[in-house]
Amino acid sequence: ESSVVILKGDTGSGKSTQVPQITLDLMREGILDKGLLVHVCPLVEPLFGLHSRLEAEMDAHKQVCLATGRGNAPGKHDRIALMTAGVLQTAWWEVISQMTVLILDEVHIRCVEYTNLFQMVKLLLQKRNIKVIVMSATLHISQWQVFFNDFSSSVIEISGRQFPLFVFEPEVDLVFETDEALQEAMVHIILAEADLDRGGILGFLRGQTIIECIANELSQHTKTDGMLEGWRVCMFFSKAE
């Protein structure tokens, strides 16, 4: 019934992959107006993985449009359009003519395009009966309630993950006096985890330079260490758009 749903869910709870599918089910049942579901994320990389997951889980090949640049506007047979904030703004009038539900994902990430899009969405809500879902693992619920104060809103909080989380605390606090010391420690930890062969590894660090240094060193290990044969090292930077 609400125009805006503010959804806060733990990382790994299935927000990005399950909410679009649940929304489409509600459309099929007539609870929500049928039309195009637009799912926006300010970062391009997560959209590629989400596109593959949705097509596989929904068995909806060629019904999920991945619009990451010019000329990728959703077609009449598309049920879901995945795009960045900048792409949506570029194709705004064409997309909103078909759109009935808009998902704004990872709203904790700030960039000019996303900030502008939030204002555009508020104006659109004043003129059209659409549903907006705002979600993130770290959003501040009260701030979004204030932002959408002129519209009816509801809050959903999801706890739990679809995978186990283990936290290991060192016996003493680790202090790195230089970037090189931090780099050496991270490489050692990642290589130790890779030897366990439990799947992919994600490492989070601040600063593009140190990320590149660690990635380069790990790439060298994949060429010389037989245990790491077939491993690939990929770098992603949290720079929106």
XYZ file of C-alpha atoms in Angstrom:
241
model
C 0.000 0.000 0.000
C 2.901 2.376 0.671
C 4.445 4.403 -2.111
C 7.907 3.915 -0.646
C 9.403 0.851 1.038
C 12.616 1.356 3.004
C 14.409 -1.977 3.279
C 17.431 -2.547 5.475
C 18.925 -6.032 5.261
C 22.187 -7.669 6.202
C 24.781 -8.228 3.523
C 24.042 -11.646 2.048
C 20.388 -11.656 3.072
C 19.282 -11.776 -0.560
C 18.050 -8.211 -1.046
C 19.343 -7.654 -4.543
C 18.523 -11.102 -5.918
C 15.221 -11.873 -4.194
C 13.390 -8.540 -3.951
C 13.075 -8.170 -7.762
C 11.681 -11.699 -8.032
C 9.207 -11.167 -5.193
C 8.133 -7.908 -6.811
C 7.461 -9.639 -10.136
C 5.389 -12.275 -8.314
C 3.274 -9.478 -6.816
C 2.790 -8.062 -10.307
C 1.636 -11.423 -11.642
C -0.819 -11.772 -8.764
C -2.264 -8.333 -9.486
C -1.153 -6.864 -6.159
C 1.168 -4.423 -7.945
C 0.587 -2.768 -11.300
C 2.194 -4.661 -14.151
C 4.964 -2.916 -16.000
C 8.732 -2.572 -16.089
C 10.709 -3.154 -12.905
C 13.804 -0.941 -12.887
C 16.626 -1.929 -10.550
C 19.295 0.752 -10.059
C 22.754 0.348 -8.551
C 25.365 3.136 -8.664
C 28.151 0.637 -9.371
C 28.385 -1.217 -12.670
C 30.175 -4.384 -11.502
C 27.422 -5.772 -9.219
C 24.873 -5.461 -12.028
C 26.685 -8.050 -14.155
C 26.494 -10.667 -11.402
C 22.907 -9.753 -10.598
C 21.944 -10.096 -14.261
C 23.292 -13.652 -14.405
C 21.661 -14.641 -11.120
C 18.238 -13.325 -12.067
C 18.245 -14.978 -15.481
C 19.277 -18.295 -13.941
C 16.896 -18.250 -10.967
C 13.925 -16.910 -12.917
C 14.582 -18.938 -16.058
C 13.990 -15.617 -17.800
C 16.568 -15.482 -20.565
C 16.315 -12.252 -22.577
C 13.697 -10.851 -20.166
C 16.252 -9.133 -17.940
C 17.847 -6.118 -19.628
C 21.328 -5.099 -18.533
C 21.538 -1.419 -19.496
C 25.015 -0.143 -18.724
C 25.459 2.399 -21.511
C 23.931 4.121 -24.480
C 21.758 1.990 -26.722
C 20.843 -0.482 -23.954
C 17.316 0.756 -23.272
C 14.865 -1.970 -22.206
C 12.649 -3.483 -24.892
C 8.932 -4.253 -24.806
C 9.536 -7.882 -23.763
C 11.850 -7.021 -20.849
C 10.435 -7.479 -17.368
C 13.433 -6.145 -15.435
C 15.923 -3.435 -16.383
C 19.214 -3.256 -14.489
C 21.051 0.050 -14.809
C 23.223 2.624 -13.121
C 21.863 5.965 -11.967
C 23.571 7.754 -14.833
C 22.085 5.476 -17.484
C 18.600 5.866 -16.021
C 18.893 9.643 -16.110
C 19.998 9.499 -19.754
C 17.015 7.329 -20.727
C 14.659 8.853 -18.138
C 11.615 9.704 -20.232
C 11.743 6.504 -22.240
C 12.082 4.310 -19.144
C 9.521 5.922 -16.850
C 6.831 5.552 -19.504
C 7.064 1.772 -18.906
C 8.144 1.687 -15.257
C 5.781 0.817 -12.399
C 8.338 -0.204 -9.745
C 11.756 1.331 -9.064
C 14.353 -0.311 -6.832
C 17.150 1.936 -5.601
C 19.870 -0.411 -4.365
C 23.015 0.354 -2.344
C 21.702 3.806 -1.438
C 24.485 4.300 1.092
C 26.821 4.982 -1.844
C 26.986 8.665 -2.636
C 27.649 10.129 -6.072
C 26.321 13.089 -8.023
C 24.216 10.903 -10.339
C 22.530 9.069 -7.483
C 21.867 12.249 -5.525
C 20.247 13.848 -8.579
C 18.212 10.705 -9.193
C 16.753 10.800 -5.686
C 15.362 14.268 -6.367
C 13.960 13.178 -9.726
C 12.224 10.241 -8.059
C 10.556 12.522 -5.510
C 9.134 14.650 -8.318
C 7.980 11.534 -10.163
C 6.169 10.237 -7.080
C 4.150 13.452 -7.013
C 2.887 12.860 -10.543
C 2.646 9.091 -10.956
C 1.466 6.125 -8.951
C 4.671 4.098 -8.867
C 6.290 2.048 -6.113
C 9.803 2.834 -4.916
C 11.948 0.420 -2.922
C 15.017 1.896 -1.236
C 17.463 -0.625 0.156
C 20.925 -1.112 1.583
C 22.668 -2.986 4.364
C 23.779 0.223 6.078
C 21.137 2.852 5.329
C 19.832 5.138 8.079
C 16.095 4.462 8.200
C 15.147 7.733 9.899
C 16.943 9.821 7.282
C 15.067 8.156 4.430
C 11.772 8.523 6.254
C 12.449 12.247 6.476
C 13.496 12.404 2.818
C 10.246 10.740 1.689
C 8.158 12.485 4.341
C 5.573 13.661 1.794
C 4.703 10.090 0.788
C 3.401 7.011 2.552
C 6.264 4.727 3.511
C 6.899 1.473 5.328
C 10.044 -0.070 6.785
C 11.281 -3.643 6.449
C 14.335 -4.941 8.274
C 15.875 -8.300 7.302
C 18.404 -10.052 9.496
C 20.423 -13.116 8.687
C 22.603 -14.249 5.826
C 22.492 -17.030 3.278
C 26.020 -18.054 4.211
C 27.900 -18.469 7.538
C 30.036 -15.619 8.839
C 33.054 -16.283 11.018
C 34.893 -13.500 12.832
C 38.482 -14.047 13.879
C 40.018 -11.525 16.274
C 43.798 -11.314 16.753
C 45.009 -11.708 20.319
C 46.598 -8.272 20.131
C 45.719 -5.281 17.959
C 47.646 -5.196 14.720
C 49.405 -1.921 13.988
C 50.927 -1.342 10.554
C 53.401 1.503 10.480
C 53.789 1.414 6.696
C 51.676 0.510 3.689
C 54.250 -2.128 2.800
C 53.660 -3.891 6.122
C 49.902 -3.898 5.550
C 50.413 -5.139 1.995
C 52.608 -8.016 3.179
C 50.057 -9.032 5.826
C 47.131 -8.978 3.405
C 48.971 -11.026 0.803
C 49.909 -13.582 3.476
C 46.304 -13.864 4.724
C 44.812 -14.203 1.241
C 47.338 -16.823 0.190
C 46.673 -18.795 3.368
C 42.925 -18.740 2.665
C 43.483 -19.688 -0.974
C 45.399 -22.798 0.102
C 42.239 -23.993 1.892
C 40.488 -24.073 -1.496
C 37.054 -23.096 -0.161
C 36.118 -20.820 -3.044
C 36.603 -17.178 -3.966
C 38.077 -14.625 -1.585
C 37.093 -10.989 -1.171
C 39.556 -8.526 0.313
C 38.507 -4.990 1.266
C 41.010 -2.163 1.535
C 41.144 1.606 1.326
C 43.102 3.329 -1.401
C 43.549 2.438 -5.053
C 47.349 2.334 -4.900
C 47.617 -0.306 -2.196
C 44.860 -2.377 -3.833
C 46.808 -2.364 -7.094
C 50.040 -3.323 -5.328
C 48.422 -6.268 -3.542
C 46.624 -7.400 -6.691
C 49.846 -7.306 -8.686
C 51.707 -9.346 -6.088
C 48.899 -11.909 -5.893
C 48.864 -12.157 -9.687
C 52.567 -13.030 -9.622
C 51.845 -15.803 -7.121
C 49.206 -17.297 -9.430
C 51.904 -17.663 -12.115
C 54.519 -19.297 -9.895
C 52.521 -21.195 -7.261
C 51.062 -24.459 -8.575
C 48.424 -24.444 -5.794
C 46.975 -21.275 -7.293
C 46.697 -22.524 -10.863
C 43.465 -21.266 -12.414
C 42.997 -18.441 -9.889
C 42.254 -14.951 -11.193
C 42.860 -11.689 -9.368
C 40.296 -8.949 -10.064
C 40.291 -5.388 -8.787
C 37.142 -3.387 -8.094
C 37.050 0.163 -6.823
C 34.070 1.698 -5.035
C 33.936 4.668 -7.334
C 30.358 5.222 -8.447
C 29.571 5.520 -12.166
